[in-house]
Structure formats: structure tokens, C-alpha cells
Amino acid sequence: MKLLLLGLAAIAAASKPLPTAVIDSGAIVGTTTTLPSSTAVVNKYLGVPFGKRPVRFSPPEPAERWSTTYNATKWGPACFQEVSQAVQLLFNLLDMPPQLGGEDEDCLNLNVFTPANASAGSKAVLFWLYGGSYRNGGAAVPQYDGSSFAANQDVVVVTINYRTNAFGFPADKNIPLKERNLGYEKPDSSYQRNRADQKFDNSLLDQRLALDWVNRNIAALGGDPSKVTIMGESAGATSVDALVVTPPEPVPFRAAIMESGQTSIKTPVDTTRKQYNQSWQKLLDRTNCTSGDTIKCLREVPARELKRIATNETLVFGPIPDDYTMAKHPRQRRLNSTHDESSIARVPVLIGSNGDEAITTIIGQNDTRKFLQPYFGNLTDALLAKYPLGSPGGSYRARKIISYCDGISNTMLYANESAIAGIPTWRYLFNASFPNNEKGYGAYHTSEIPFVFGTYPQQNKTHFEEEVSKSMQKAWADFAKDPYKGPGWAPEPAIGIFGDGVKAGMSVEGKKPLKSVNSKKIDFRCPLYSPVYT
């Protein structure tokens, strides 16, 4: 009898209709999932086009209508990646999962994870932008699966693709002005006047088009378009900051979360327009597209050949501030904004970093002074003096100095100036590592992501590890549901610390998955770094 009941249950589950919805492009059918840790059922709509197949090096255009039901049950392709040998070695070292769905230029698709019981237009929405130094990244990465988030926190999660590397940032003045028209968003006159000599940031326009799609369609999938929180990590957080400081009109979001990144506080080693132009020239040289209509020539080169050249040459591309998709002086814009007059989106902000941000960048570095000099110049000796050499050695010292600069100190400055401008601002620090994900690198850059999404390894997980993830998910979701109430601790100058410094093999007795402390306990070295930032 027991076997019969189980069999009937399996048949019933198999016969349950798949979730469907109607968006402005037509009908879509998705799939469902139930997590072992939750009884909630999540509907997943995967690989949904938000844009047409883009013309190479041109801005995105909205997806066309389809006449039959679109199959949204499998991941769509990622945009073409630039993953150098060094970056691939790092991915292997950290067991970074591969992209699902392959690669293609027809990559402007997104994924929606929504509670199955969500009524139309009812849930807060989290809109995710991945990192990858604007060279790689995609939404179809297992770490970014929003099922756990949606099931445990009763929110809608959207993850999107956007073009990166040369495909997303064509640094060529020969792109005709007529091809720079946005189509879906009217540019202001100052941008129209000044854009003829600007590099075109198609990557950031992809993000804006996806955000526009969310505002038009998310109600049909259970989300409330008036309750959108944009969130991202690393380059994704930089993109979030760009949206905050140079927002579309009307502003299509009400809060912002930035994990390990922002665009407002700069350091001397930030990539420059000159480097982008040099990379573009190398691409032209390697493809013999140096004369005549260079854009037409490059459009005829196979996409995989462009990828091969960019990867082998380690070419660098990224956004150029144009005061349309990215501000030229974001820090000043924020400080000058007021409740009565503002060119930025004065939305609540949650910003933070990890305890060991820089560890993966200093692997194999033995000469601490030589490594630090490009960052800090004449400040190098003063910083080294504050971090006496001892066990475990010089590379550890460099790791702490760079992590403090690229994590704690610039985040402190951002949060402080945001609060001074009267913007509700909260700050966090992720500082934990565990036996099943510890590679000897502590709370390294990106290590918080699986805790936020609930996609950390389940094998050999610890109870404390599970509690850290639950705490992070709840904080992010609480912030999205009521941004002005915040994530669960006091605003700046308080800091919410996740993980309490726990490391593999350390006792968790007396440790808390989340605690709040005054920023002075974390920021005491920040004045040392203030001359670095511009």
C-alpha cells in the first residue's frame, strides 16, 4: 500500500501542469522546483528574451513578440566570455561552477524565480547583476539560482545576462551616431549633443533594457514593479551604483544593494579610457580591421575569433563615463544631491564587502612592496609600517592591506558620504569561511554570493553555516520589502557583520551568524587610506 501511495504521488506530481504566464511578448511556460529546506514551491521561468538578438556593437532593442508559447524551462545562452588562462586557473582553484546554456551573441535573456503562490503584482523583487570585471559573467550560473531566495524569503528574484568585454564596450568612434539611438528610452539633450565622440556602453544599456522589461512584465510573474531592488556584486555592484547615480527616468527601482563594488570612490589603479582604446586598437590590429569601415569589418569576424583574440591578449574593456549610463563625477553628484534637487536616485542603499577581498589577487605574489607600489605610491611604506611583518608572512600582509583598501575603507567612505547626503544607508561585512567551501583564502571576493542565494555546498555543511546564509537572505529580503526600515540593524555608522570571523576548524561557540557593531571597531585604519581615493 505504501508503495502504491508513493507511486500515485509521483504520477500526480508528474501530471501537475507547468506554470504559465502572459507577458508583453506573448505566453511563456516555465518549470517548478521544491527545495528540501522549504515546503514552498518555486516557479522558474528560464532564458526569457528581454531583447532581440543584438546587432554586434549596437545598443539593445526590446524582444519581439512570439506567436506560440515560449518554452522557458531551460537556461538561455550566456553572452560571449573573455576568460584568460589566469582567470580560468582562479576559477578552478575556487571551484567556480561553469556557465550553463553555452554562449551566443543572441544572449539577452533573463531568469525569473517566483513563489508559486504569488498573486499578480504582490511580491518585492530583487534584480541581480553579476560581476566579472566586465569581461565575463552570466545569469546561468548555479550560484545565482534564485530558487532558495524565492522559497525562503517570499520574494521574486530576477537574474539577467548583459554583454561584456568587446561585445559590450566597443571603444570605436566610428560607430555611426544613428546606431547609438536607444530606441526604448529617449536620451536627454545634453547626452545627445555630447555622445558623438563617446564610447558606447552597450553593456549598461542591456541592463537598463532588462530593468525596463521587469517594470513592464514582472507583475504577470508575481512581482510588484513598484518594489524593485537592484543588486549586484563586483562589476555588478559598479553597475548598480551607475544606475543610482545616473538613473533612467522615471526611476525604475526603489532600493539598491552593492556587494564588493561601487563606482564612486576611485583608486589610482582603476582602468582608464586610454587602456580601453589600446585594447580596441589591438583588436583591430589582430583582425586586420585597421582601415576603412572598422566596425563593418569587425562585424564580419566570427564571434569566437573575437573572443579568442580578446582572451589570448587579455584585452580590457569597460564603461566610459558619459553622464548618461555612468557619471563622470559620481562622488560629487551624490554629495551635492538634496531632497529637493537631485540628479541621482536618492534610494536607500545597502553596501558592504568581504573580510579578505584581495586574497585571490595576491596569490603567488612574494614581493609585497613591489606589488603594493602601483596602488599606494609614496604611501606604501607608511602602510607597511602599520602591518608589521610576521607570521604568516608578506603575502598575508599584502592581502590585508589591499583588502582593507578595496573593501573596508572605500566602503566606509561611500557609506559615510551617502549618509551625509541624507540617503538612508546601511553597511555590512561578510567575514566567514567553512570547511566545505574553504580554500585557504578566508572570506575572499565573491565568497558571500552563495550565502546570499542559498546555493552554498550542502555536503558537509555546518549548522552555523546554514544560519549565516539564512541571516543574509533575510537581511537582503527585509531590505527589499521595506527599504526604509532596513535590513535588521541600525544604519550607518553601524555595521552588520555576518559570520563573526569564523574560519574552517574554528569553534563557533559564542559566535553569532549576524551581529551589529559600531563602525569604529572596523574602520580604525581607514584614515591611513584617505589619500588614495579620488
Short mmCIF file of C-alpha atoms in Angstrom, two decimals:
data_model
loop_
_atom_site.label_atom_id
_atom_site.label_comp_id
_atom_site.label_asym_id
_atom_site.label_seq_id
_atom_site.Cartn_x
_atom_site.Cartn_y
_atom_site.Cartn_z
CA MET A 1 0.00 0.00 0.00
CA LYS A 2 2.82 2.38 0.89
CA LEU A 3 4.48 1.79 -2.49
CA LEU A 4 1.15 2.34 -4.22
CA LEU A 5 0.65 5.68 -2.47
CA LEU A 6 4.16 6.78 -3.40
CA GLY A 7 3.53 5.79 -7.00
CA LEU A 8 0.27 7.73 -7.10
CA ALA A 9 2.01 10.77 -5.61
CA ALA A 10 4.70 10.59 -8.27
CA ILE A 11 2.08 10.36 -11.03
CA ALA A 12 0.22 13.34 -9.56
CA ALA A 13 3.41 15.39 -9.41
CA ALA A 14 4.32 14.46 -12.96
CA SER A 15 0.86 15.38 -14.23
CA LYS A 16 0.77 18.75 -12.47
CA PRO A 17 0.59 21.47 -15.13
CA LEU A 18 3.65 23.62 -15.67
CA PRO A 19 3.37 27.30 -14.71
CA THR A 20 2.42 29.70 -17.46
CA ALA A 21 2.19 33.47 -17.77
CA VAL A 22 1.49 36.07 -20.41
CA ILE A 23 3.99 38.91 -20.84
CA ASP A 24 4.10 41.64 -23.46
CA SER A 25 5.97 39.40 -25.93
CA GLY A 26 3.49 36.54 -25.57
CA ALA A 27 2.81 33.45 -23.47
CA ILE A 28 5.60 31.62 -21.62
CA VAL A 29 5.73 28.27 -19.86
CA GLY A 30 8.19 27.59 -17.05
CA THR A 31 9.02 24.84 -14.62
CA THR A 32 8.76 24.29 -10.87
CA THR A 33 11.08 23.24 -8.08
CA THR A 34 10.75 22.45 -4.38
CA LEU A 35 13.77 22.75 -2.12
CA PRO A 36 14.46 20.20 0.63
CA SER A 37 14.84 23.09 3.08
CA SER A 38 11.43 24.57 2.26
CA THR A 39 7.90 23.43 1.60
CA ALA A 40 7.32 26.35 -0.75
CA VAL A 41 7.12 25.66 -4.47
CA VAL A 42 9.02 28.00 -6.78
CA ASN A 43 8.11 28.71 -10.38
CA LYS A 44 11.11 29.23 -12.63
CA TYR A 45 10.99 30.96 -16.00
CA LEU A 46 14.40 30.49 -17.60
CA GLY A 47 16.06 32.06 -20.62
CA VAL A 48 13.24 34.52 -21.33
CA PRO A 49 14.31 37.03 -24.03
CA PHE A 50 14.18 40.67 -22.95
CA GLY A 51 15.94 41.86 -26.10
CA LYS A 52 16.29 40.88 -29.74
CA ARG A 53 19.44 39.24 -30.98
CA PRO A 54 21.67 42.33 -30.76
CA VAL A 55 23.45 43.76 -33.75
CA ARG A 56 27.10 43.44 -32.80
CA PHE A 57 28.41 46.63 -31.11
CA SER A 58 24.96 48.25 -31.21
CA PRO A 59 22.55 49.10 -28.39
CA PRO A 60 19.93 46.52 -27.44
CA GLU A 61 16.34 46.56 -28.69
CA PRO A 62 13.28 45.09 -26.98
CA ALA A 63 12.36 41.49 -27.71
CA GLU A 64 9.85 40.91 -30.48
CA ARG A 65 6.52 39.21 -29.93
CA TRP A 66 6.21 35.47 -30.45
CA SER A 67 3.08 33.75 -31.72
CA THR A 68 3.41 30.43 -29.89
CA THR A 69 4.06 29.74 -26.22
CA TYR A 70 7.73 30.31 -25.40
CA ASN A 71 9.50 27.40 -23.68
CA ALA A 72 11.14 28.94 -20.59
CA THR A 73 12.13 25.65 -18.96
CA LYS A 74 15.87 25.70 -19.69
CA TRP A 75 18.73 28.14 -19.30
CA GLY A 76 19.42 30.50 -22.16
CA PRO A 77 22.94 31.07 -23.52
CA ALA A 78 25.35 33.47 -21.87
CA CYS A 79 26.98 36.28 -23.82
CA PHE A 80 30.48 35.59 -25.12
CA GLN A 81 33.02 35.37 -22.31
CA GLU A 82 36.58 36.58 -22.03
CA VAL A 83 38.23 34.24 -19.53
CA SER A 84 42.01 34.43 -19.59
CA GLN A 85 44.18 31.49 -18.59
CA ALA A 86 44.95 33.15 -15.25
CA VAL A 87 41.26 33.76 -14.53
CA GLN A 88 40.38 30.19 -15.51
CA LEU A 89 43.03 28.89 -13.11
CA LEU A 90 41.46 31.01 -10.39
CA PHE A 91 38.00 29.66 -11.24
CA ASN A 92 39.36 26.13 -11.00
CA LEU A 93 41.12 26.90 -7.74
CA LEU A 94 37.92 28.18 -6.17
CA ASP A 95 35.69 25.51 -7.75
CA MET A 96 33.66 28.16 -9.56
CA PRO A 97 30.80 26.40 -11.37
CA PRO A 98 30.67 26.75 -15.15
CA GLN A 99 28.09 28.62 -17.18
CA LEU A 100 25.05 26.60 -18.18
CA GLY A 101 23.44 27.01 -21.58
CA GLY A 102 26.55 27.74 -23.65
CA GLU A 103 27.45 31.07 -25.29
CA ASP A 104 25.93 33.03 -28.14
CA GLU A 105 25.57 36.60 -29.34
CA ASP A 106 21.81 36.08 -29.03
CA CYS A 107 22.16 36.23 -25.25
CA LEU A 108 19.83 38.96 -23.97
CA ASN A 109 17.71 36.72 -21.78
CA LEU A 110 16.78 36.60 -18.12
CA ASN A 111 15.51 34.21 -15.46
CA VAL A 112 12.66 34.75 -13.00
CA PHE A 113 12.22 32.80 -9.76
CA THR A 114 8.88 33.42 -8.09
CA PRO A 115 6.86 31.77 -5.30
CA ALA A 116 4.22 29.57 -6.91
CA ASN A 117 1.52 31.09 -4.69
CA ALA A 118 2.37 34.68 -5.66
CA SER A 119 -0.64 36.63 -6.87
CA ALA A 120 -0.14 39.14 -9.65
CA GLY A 121 1.98 42.13 -8.67
CA SER A 122 2.32 41.22 -4.99
CA LYS A 123 5.97 40.45 -4.14
CA ALA A 124 9.11 42.51 -3.66
CA VAL A 125 11.60 42.00 -6.49
CA LEU A 126 15.39 41.53 -6.35
CA PHE A 127 17.09 42.30 -9.69
CA TRP A 128 20.59 40.73 -9.86
CA LEU A 129 23.61 41.91 -11.87
CA TYR A 130 26.62 39.56 -11.89
CA GLY A 131 30.27 40.55 -11.66
CA GLY A 132 33.24 39.51 -13.76
CA SER A 133 35.31 42.67 -14.29
CA TYR A 134 33.09 43.47 -17.29
CA ARG A 135 34.96 40.69 -19.13
CA ASN A 136 32.82 37.67 -18.30
CA GLY A 137 29.80 36.53 -16.36
CA GLY A 138 26.33 35.17 -16.98
CA ALA A 139 22.99 34.58 -15.30
CA ALA A 140 23.03 30.81 -15.89
CA VAL A 141 25.49 30.06 -13.09
CA PRO A 142 24.34 27.63 -10.37
CA GLN A 143 25.40 30.08 -7.66
CA TYR A 144 22.85 32.60 -8.96
CA ASP A 145 19.88 30.23 -8.88
CA GLY A 146 17.19 32.26 -7.10
CA SER A 147 15.03 29.30 -6.04
CA SER A 148 16.18 29.24 -2.41
CA PHE A 149 15.83 33.00 -2.11
CA ALA A 150 12.30 32.96 -3.52
CA ALA A 151 11.21 29.95 -1.45
CA ASN A 152 12.66 31.01 1.89
CA GLN A 153 12.01 34.75 1.73
CA ASP A 154 8.82 35.01 -0.34
CA VAL A 155 10.35 37.36 -2.93
CA VAL A 156 10.76 37.36 -6.69
CA VAL A 157 14.34 37.10 -7.98
CA VAL A 158 15.40 38.15 -11.48
CA THR A 159 18.85 37.37 -12.92
CA ILE A 160 19.87 38.76 -16.30
CA ASN A 161 22.55 38.50 -18.96
CA TYR A 162 24.37 41.53 -20.31
CA ARG A 163 27.17 41.80 -22.85
CA THR A 164 30.74 42.20 -21.58
CA ASN A 165 34.27 42.67 -22.99
CA ALA A 166 34.50 43.97 -26.58
CA PHE A 167 30.91 42.93 -27.33
CA GLY A 168 29.59 45.16 -24.56
CA PHE A 169 32.06 48.05 -24.75
CA PRO A 170 33.11 48.80 -28.35
CA ALA A 171 35.68 51.60 -27.98
CA ASP A 172 35.34 52.86 -31.53
CA LYS A 173 34.46 56.41 -32.56
CA ASN A 174 33.41 55.11 -35.98
CA ILE A 175 30.13 53.72 -34.68
CA PRO A 176 27.54 55.85 -36.52
CA LEU A 177 25.51 58.15 -34.32
CA LYS A 178 22.28 56.75 -35.77
CA GLU A 179 23.26 53.34 -34.37
CA ARG A 180 23.58 54.84 -30.92
CA ASN A 181 19.89 55.73 -30.63
CA LEU A 182 18.43 53.84 -27.71
CA GLY A 183 15.05 53.14 -29.22
CA TYR A 184 13.40 52.30 -25.90
CA GLU A 185 14.50 55.32 -23.87
CA LYS A 186 14.74 58.93 -25.01
CA PRO A 187 18.18 60.40 -24.26
CA ASP A 188 18.33 63.88 -22.77
CA SER A 189 19.59 66.71 -24.93
CA SER A 190 22.95 67.09 -23.20
CA TYR A 191 23.73 63.43 -23.82
CA GLN A 192 22.53 63.72 -27.42
CA ARG A 193 24.85 66.68 -28.00
CA ASN A 194 27.93 65.15 -26.43
CA ARG A 195 27.70 61.49 -27.34
CA ALA A 196 29.19 61.62 -30.87
CA ASP A 197 32.72 61.16 -29.57
CA GLN A 198 31.80 58.83 -26.72
CA LYS A 199 32.49 55.15 -26.45
CA PHE A 200 29.15 53.42 -26.24
CA ASP A 201 28.39 51.39 -23.12
CA ASN A 202 26.07 48.77 -24.61
CA SER A 203 26.55 46.56 -21.56
CA LEU A 204 24.95 49.15 -19.29
CA LEU A 205 22.16 49.67 -21.82
CA ASP A 206 21.47 45.92 -21.78
CA GLN A 207 20.97 46.21 -18.02
CA ARG A 208 18.60 49.15 -18.45
CA LEU A 209 16.56 47.34 -21.06
CA ALA A 210 16.24 44.32 -18.75
CA LEU A 211 15.16 46.60 -15.92
CA ASP A 212 12.60 48.16 -18.24
CA TRP A 213 11.37 44.62 -19.07
CA VAL A 214 10.95 43.93 -15.36
CA ASN A 215 8.88 47.06 -14.86
CA ARG A 216 6.64 46.11 -17.80
CA ASN A 217 6.26 42.38 -17.09
CA ILE A 218 7.08 41.39 -13.54
CA ALA A 219 3.52 41.85 -12.28
CA ALA A 220 2.45 38.94 -14.50
CA LEU A 221 5.04 36.80 -12.70
CA GLY A 222 4.08 37.73 -9.15
CA GLY A 223 6.35 40.74 -8.63
CA ASP A 224 5.40 44.30 -7.78
CA PRO A 225 7.08 46.70 -10.26
CA SER A 226 6.97 49.45 -7.63
CA LYS A 227 9.04 47.30 -5.22
CA VAL A 228 12.20 46.59 -7.25
CA THR A 229 15.59 46.47 -5.53
CA ILE A 230 18.62 46.38 -7.81
CA MET A 231 21.55 44.35 -6.51
CA GLY A 232 24.92 43.26 -7.83
CA GLU A 233 28.41 42.09 -6.93
CA SER A 234 31.78 43.49 -8.06
CA ALA A 235 31.23 44.84 -11.60
CA GLY A 236 27.54 44.19 -10.99
CA ALA A 237 27.71 46.43 -7.92
CA THR A 238 29.51 49.04 -10.00
CA SER A 239 26.60 48.85 -12.44
CA VAL A 240 24.13 49.23 -9.58
CA ASP A 241 25.93 52.38 -8.44
CA ALA A 242 25.90 53.67 -12.02
CA LEU A 243 22.12 53.18 -12.12
CA VAL A 244 21.77 55.02 -8.82
CA VAL A 245 23.92 57.98 -9.84
CA THR A 246 22.68 58.20 -13.46
CA PRO A 247 19.19 56.71 -13.24
CA PRO A 248 16.65 56.29 -16.02
CA GLU A 249 13.55 58.45 -15.72
CA PRO A 250 11.30 57.67 -14.05
CA VAL A 251 13.50 55.76 -11.61
CA PRO A 252 12.58 52.06 -12.08
CA PHE A 253 13.75 50.86 -8.64
CA ARG A 254 13.33 51.87 -5.02
CA ALA A 255 16.46 50.50 -3.33
CA ALA A 256 19.99 49.34 -4.14
CA ILE A 257 22.34 46.66 -2.78
CA MET A 258 26.05 46.73 -3.64
CA GLU A 259 28.26 43.76 -2.78
CA SER A 260 32.01 44.38 -3.03
CA GLY A 261 31.83 47.18 -5.55
CA GLN A 262 30.77 50.72 -6.45
CA THR A 263 31.83 53.33 -8.98
CA SER A 264 32.04 56.44 -6.80
CA ILE A 265 35.25 56.00 -4.80
CA LYS A 266 38.23 55.57 -7.15
CA THR A 267 41.80 54.39 -6.66
CA PRO A 268 44.88 55.11 -8.83
CA VAL A 269 44.82 51.62 -10.35
CA ASP A 270 41.33 51.94 -11.80
CA THR A 271 41.33 51.15 -15.51
CA THR A 272 41.40 54.21 -17.77
CA ARG A 273 39.91 55.12 -21.11
CA LYS A 274 43.42 55.02 -22.58
CA GLN A 275 43.68 51.31 -21.71
CA TYR A 276 40.31 50.60 -23.32
CA ASN A 277 41.37 52.39 -26.51
CA GLN A 278 44.65 50.45 -26.56
CA SER A 279 42.73 47.18 -26.23
CA TRP A 280 40.42 48.17 -29.06
CA GLN A 281 43.37 49.03 -31.28
CA LYS A 282 44.88 45.60 -30.58
CA LEU A 283 41.61 44.01 -31.59
CA LEU A 284 41.66 45.97 -34.86
CA ASP A 285 45.28 45.01 -35.49
CA ARG A 286 44.77 41.30 -34.85
CA THR A 287 41.73 41.17 -37.16
CA ASN A 288 43.27 43.34 -39.92
CA CYS A 289 40.42 45.81 -39.50
CA THR A 290 42.62 48.88 -39.27
CA SER A 291 41.31 50.87 -42.23
CA GLY A 292 38.04 51.79 -43.85
CA ASP A 293 34.84 50.91 -42.02
CA THR A 294 36.37 49.20 -39.00
CA ILE A 295 33.03 48.41 -37.40
CA LYS A 296 31.72 46.75 -40.57
CA CYS A 297 34.94 44.75 -40.75
CA LEU A 298 34.71 43.60 -37.13
CA ARG A 299 31.08 42.62 -37.58
CA GLU A 300 32.16 40.16 -40.24
CA VAL A 301 34.72 38.46 -37.98
CA PRO A 302 33.34 35.28 -36.35
CA ALA A 303 32.35 35.93 -32.74
CA ARG A 304 34.53 33.10 -31.45
CA GLU A 305 37.55 34.62 -33.19
CA LEU A 306 36.96 37.94 -31.43
CA LYS A 307 36.65 36.03 -28.17
CA ARG A 308 39.89 34.14 -28.85
CA ILE A 309 41.83 37.33 -29.56
CA ALA A 310 40.44 39.18 -26.54
CA THR A 311 41.19 36.20 -24.30
CA ASN A 312 44.70 35.49 -25.56
CA GLU A 313 45.67 39.17 -25.48
CA THR A 314 43.92 39.74 -22.12
CA LEU A 315 42.20 42.80 -23.56
CA VAL A 316 40.48 45.13 -21.11
CA PHE A 317 37.17 46.84 -21.81
CA GLY A 318 34.72 48.61 -19.56
CA PRO A 319 32.40 51.57 -19.11
CA ILE A 320 33.47 55.07 -20.01
CA PRO A 321 31.72 57.81 -18.00
CA ASP A 322 29.38 59.72 -20.30
CA ASP A 323 26.96 61.23 -17.75
CA TYR A 324 24.23 59.09 -19.26
CA THR A 325 24.91 55.48 -18.30
CA MET A 326 27.78 56.31 -15.95
CA ALA A 327 28.56 59.62 -14.26
CA LYS A 328 31.85 61.40 -14.80
CA HIS A 329 31.85 62.63 -11.19
CA PRO A 330 29.59 60.28 -9.22
CA ARG A 331 31.02 61.16 -5.84
CA GLN A 332 30.28 64.84 -6.33
CA ARG A 333 26.80 64.10 -7.65
CA ARG A 334 25.94 62.20 -4.50
CA LEU A 335 27.35 64.81 -2.13
CA ASN A 336 25.60 67.63 -3.99
CA SER A 337 22.21 65.94 -4.10
CA THR A 338 19.40 67.10 -1.84
CA HIS A 339 15.83 66.03 -1.18
CA ASP A 340 14.61 68.99 -3.23
CA GLU A 341 17.04 68.81 -6.13
CA SER A 342 18.91 65.73 -7.23
CA SER A 343 20.24 64.17 -10.41
CA ILE A 344 20.69 60.83 -8.64
CA ALA A 345 18.20 58.28 -7.34
CA ARG A 346 18.05 59.01 -3.62
CA VAL A 347 17.02 55.48 -2.73
CA PRO A 348 18.04 53.52 0.38
CA VAL A 349 21.38 51.75 -0.02
CA LEU A 350 22.86 48.58 1.48
CA ILE A 351 26.57 48.33 0.73
CA GLY A 352 29.29 46.03 2.02
CA SER A 353 32.38 43.96 1.42
CA ASN A 354 34.18 40.77 2.46
CA GLY A 355 36.92 40.34 5.02
CA ASP A 356 39.53 39.06 2.54
CA GLU A 357 38.55 40.78 -0.72
CA ALA A 358 42.05 40.85 -2.18
CA ILE A 359 43.34 37.39 -1.34
CA THR A 360 42.78 35.97 -4.82
CA THR A 361 44.64 38.87 -6.46
CA ILE A 362 47.84 38.33 -4.47
CA ILE A 363 48.20 34.56 -4.90
CA GLY A 364 51.80 33.92 -5.90
CA GLN A 365 52.97 37.44 -5.01
CA ASN A 366 56.15 37.35 -2.92
CA ASP A 367 57.47 40.90 -3.23
CA THR A 368 54.99 42.81 -1.09
CA ARG A 369 56.46 46.26 -1.69
CA LYS A 370 56.62 45.83 -5.48
CA PHE A 371 53.04 44.60 -5.54
CA LEU A 372 51.70 47.46 -3.41
CA GLN A 373 53.61 50.31 -5.08
CA PRO A 374 51.18 50.81 -8.02
CA TYR A 375 48.31 51.05 -5.56
CA PHE A 376 49.76 53.34 -2.97
CA GLY A 377 52.87 55.07 -4.31
CA ASN A 378 54.54 57.11 -1.57
CA LEU A 379 52.03 55.79 0.94
CA THR A 380 53.40 52.24 0.68
CA ASP A 381 56.00 52.49 3.44
CA ALA A 382 53.56 54.07 5.88
CA LEU A 383 51.07 51.28 5.31
CA LEU A 384 53.68 48.54 5.64
CA ALA A 385 54.72 50.04 8.96
CA LYS A 386 51.16 49.64 10.25
CA TYR A 387 51.15 45.96 9.29
CA PRO A 388 54.33 44.53 10.86
CA LEU A 389 55.81 41.55 9.06
CA GLY A 390 55.29 38.32 10.92
CA SER A 391 53.52 35.02 10.64
CA PRO A 392 52.15 34.06 8.18
CA GLY A 393 54.36 36.33 6.07
CA GLY A 394 54.48 39.01 3.41
CA SER A 395 51.70 37.79 1.15
CA TYR A 396 49.35 37.80 4.13
CA ARG A 397 50.35 41.39 4.82
CA ALA A 398 49.64 42.43 1.23
CA ARG A 399 46.33 40.59 1.38
CA LYS A 400 45.24 42.57 4.44
CA ILE A 401 46.38 45.93 3.07
CA ILE A 402 44.66 45.54 -0.30
CA SER A 403 41.54 44.01 1.25
CA TYR A 404 41.26 46.95 3.61
CA CYS A 405 41.68 49.42 0.75
CA ASP A 406 39.38 47.73 -1.76
CA GLY A 407 36.85 46.57 0.80
CA ILE A 408 36.54 48.19 4.19
CA SER A 409 37.99 51.65 3.60
CA ASN A 410 36.30 52.59 0.34
CA THR A 411 33.01 51.10 1.54
CA MET A 412 33.27 53.16 4.72
CA LEU A 413 33.86 56.31 2.69
CA TYR A 414 30.93 55.56 0.38
CA ALA A 415 28.54 54.79 3.25
CA ASN A 416 29.66 57.83 5.22
CA GLU A 417 29.22 60.24 2.31
CA SER A 418 25.89 58.68 1.37
CA ALA A 419 24.64 59.21 4.92
CA ILE A 420 25.97 62.80 4.93
CA ALA A 421 23.89 63.41 1.80
CA GLY A 422 20.82 62.31 3.77
CA ILE A 423 20.37 58.99 1.97
CA PRO A 424 19.29 56.06 4.20
CA THR A 425 22.41 53.88 4.20
CA TRP A 426 23.24 50.53 5.74
CA ARG A 427 26.53 48.69 5.71
CA TYR A 428 27.58 45.07 6.14
CA LEU A 429 30.75 42.96 6.34
CA PHE A 430 30.85 39.29 5.36
CA ASN A 431 33.60 37.57 7.31
CA ALA A 432 33.30 33.78 7.42
CA SER A 433 34.58 30.63 5.76
CA PHE A 434 33.74 26.98 6.30
CA PRO A 435 35.29 23.53 5.75
CA ASN A 436 33.16 22.70 2.70
CA ASN A 437 33.98 25.93 0.86
CA GLU A 438 37.29 26.97 2.44
CA LYS A 439 40.22 27.02 0.03
CA GLY A 440 42.60 28.65 2.47
CA TYR A 441 41.59 32.11 1.35
CA GLY A 442 39.13 33.24 4.01
CA ALA A 443 36.20 35.47 3.04
CA TYR A 444 37.51 36.09 -0.47
CA HIS A 445 35.95 38.21 -3.21
CA THR A 446 32.65 36.59 -4.37
CA SER A 447 32.50 34.15 -1.44
CA GLU A 448 29.38 35.79 0.02
CA ILE A 449 27.29 35.14 -3.11
CA PRO A 450 26.27 31.51 -2.39
CA PHE A 451 25.27 32.53 1.13
CA VAL A 452 23.02 35.27 -0.19
CA PHE A 453 21.45 32.96 -2.78
CA GLY A 454 21.42 29.88 -0.53
CA THR A 455 23.48 27.94 -3.06
CA TYR A 456 26.46 27.11 -0.83
CA PRO A 457 27.58 23.44 -0.80
CA GLN A 458 25.09 21.25 1.05
CA GLN A 459 27.53 18.40 1.55
CA ASN A 460 29.20 18.60 4.97
CA LYS A 461 27.55 21.93 5.72
CA THR A 462 27.54 23.08 9.33
CA HIS A 463 24.61 24.44 11.32
CA PHE A 464 26.39 27.77 11.75
CA GLU A 465 26.99 27.95 8.01
CA GLU A 466 23.29 27.43 7.41
CA GLU A 467 22.44 30.16 9.93
CA VAL A 468 24.79 32.64 8.24
CA SER A 469 23.06 32.03 4.91
CA LYS A 470 19.60 32.38 6.45
CA SER A 471 20.66 35.62 8.12
CA MET A 472 21.98 37.08 4.86
CA GLN A 473 18.93 36.05 2.86
CA LYS A 474 16.61 37.52 5.47
CA ALA A 475 18.56 40.79 5.64
CA TRP A 476 18.54 41.23 1.85
CA ALA A 477 14.84 40.31 1.63
CA ASP A 478 13.82 42.52 4.56
CA PHE A 479 15.63 45.41 2.91
CA ALA A 480 13.84 44.75 -0.39
CA LYS A 481 10.45 44.50 1.32
CA ASP A 482 10.85 47.72 3.33
CA PRO A 483 14.00 49.65 2.33
CA TYR A 484 13.46 52.48 4.79
CA LYS A 485 13.15 50.06 7.69
CA GLY A 486 16.43 48.48 6.65
CA PRO A 487 17.99 45.01 6.78
CA GLY A 488 17.72 44.41 10.51
CA TRP A 489 20.38 46.57 12.15
CA ALA A 490 20.94 50.30 12.64
CA PRO A 491 22.02 52.44 9.67
CA GLU A 492 25.49 53.93 9.16
CA PRO A 493 27.67 54.17 11.30
CA ALA A 494 26.65 50.68 12.46
CA ILE A 495 27.84 47.60 10.55
CA GLY A 496 26.07 44.26 10.31
CA ILE A 497 28.74 41.54 10.46
CA PHE A 498 27.89 38.13 9.00
CA GLY A 499 29.86 35.12 10.21
CA ASP A 500 31.66 36.76 13.13
CA GLY A 501 35.12 35.93 11.74
CA VAL A 502 34.59 32.15 11.78
CA LYS A 503 37.14 30.14 9.80
CA ALA A 504 37.48 26.46 8.94
CA GLY A 505 38.33 24.47 12.04
CA MET A 506 37.43 27.29 14.45
CA SER A 507 34.94 26.76 17.25
CA VAL A 508 31.67 28.64 16.78
CA GLU A 509 30.94 28.74 20.50
CA GLY A 510 29.82 32.26 21.37
CA LYS A 511 29.76 33.27 17.70
CA LYS A 512 26.73 34.86 16.05
CA PRO A 513 25.67 34.50 12.43
CA LEU A 514 24.82 38.21 12.46
CA LYS A 515 25.83 40.89 14.90
CA SER A 516 25.91 44.66 14.75
CA VAL A 517 28.88 46.74 15.88
CA ASN A 518 29.89 50.38 15.69
CA SER A 519 31.96 51.05 12.60
CA LYS A 520 34.83 52.41 14.71
CA LYS A 521 35.71 48.82 15.64
CA ILE A 522 36.29 48.03 11.96
CA ASP A 523 37.33 51.35 10.44
CA PHE A 524 40.16 52.42 12.74
CA ARG A 525 42.76 52.19 9.95
CA CYS A 526 40.65 53.97 7.33
CA PRO A 527 42.29 57.42 7.79
CA LEU A 528 45.55 55.87 6.55
CA TYR A 529 43.97 55.20 3.17
CA SER A 530 42.17 58.51 2.59
CA PRO A 531 44.93 59.99 0.35
CA VAL A 532 44.48 57.05 -2.05
CA TYR A 533 40.95 57.85 -3.17
CA THR A 534 39.91 60.37 -5.80
#
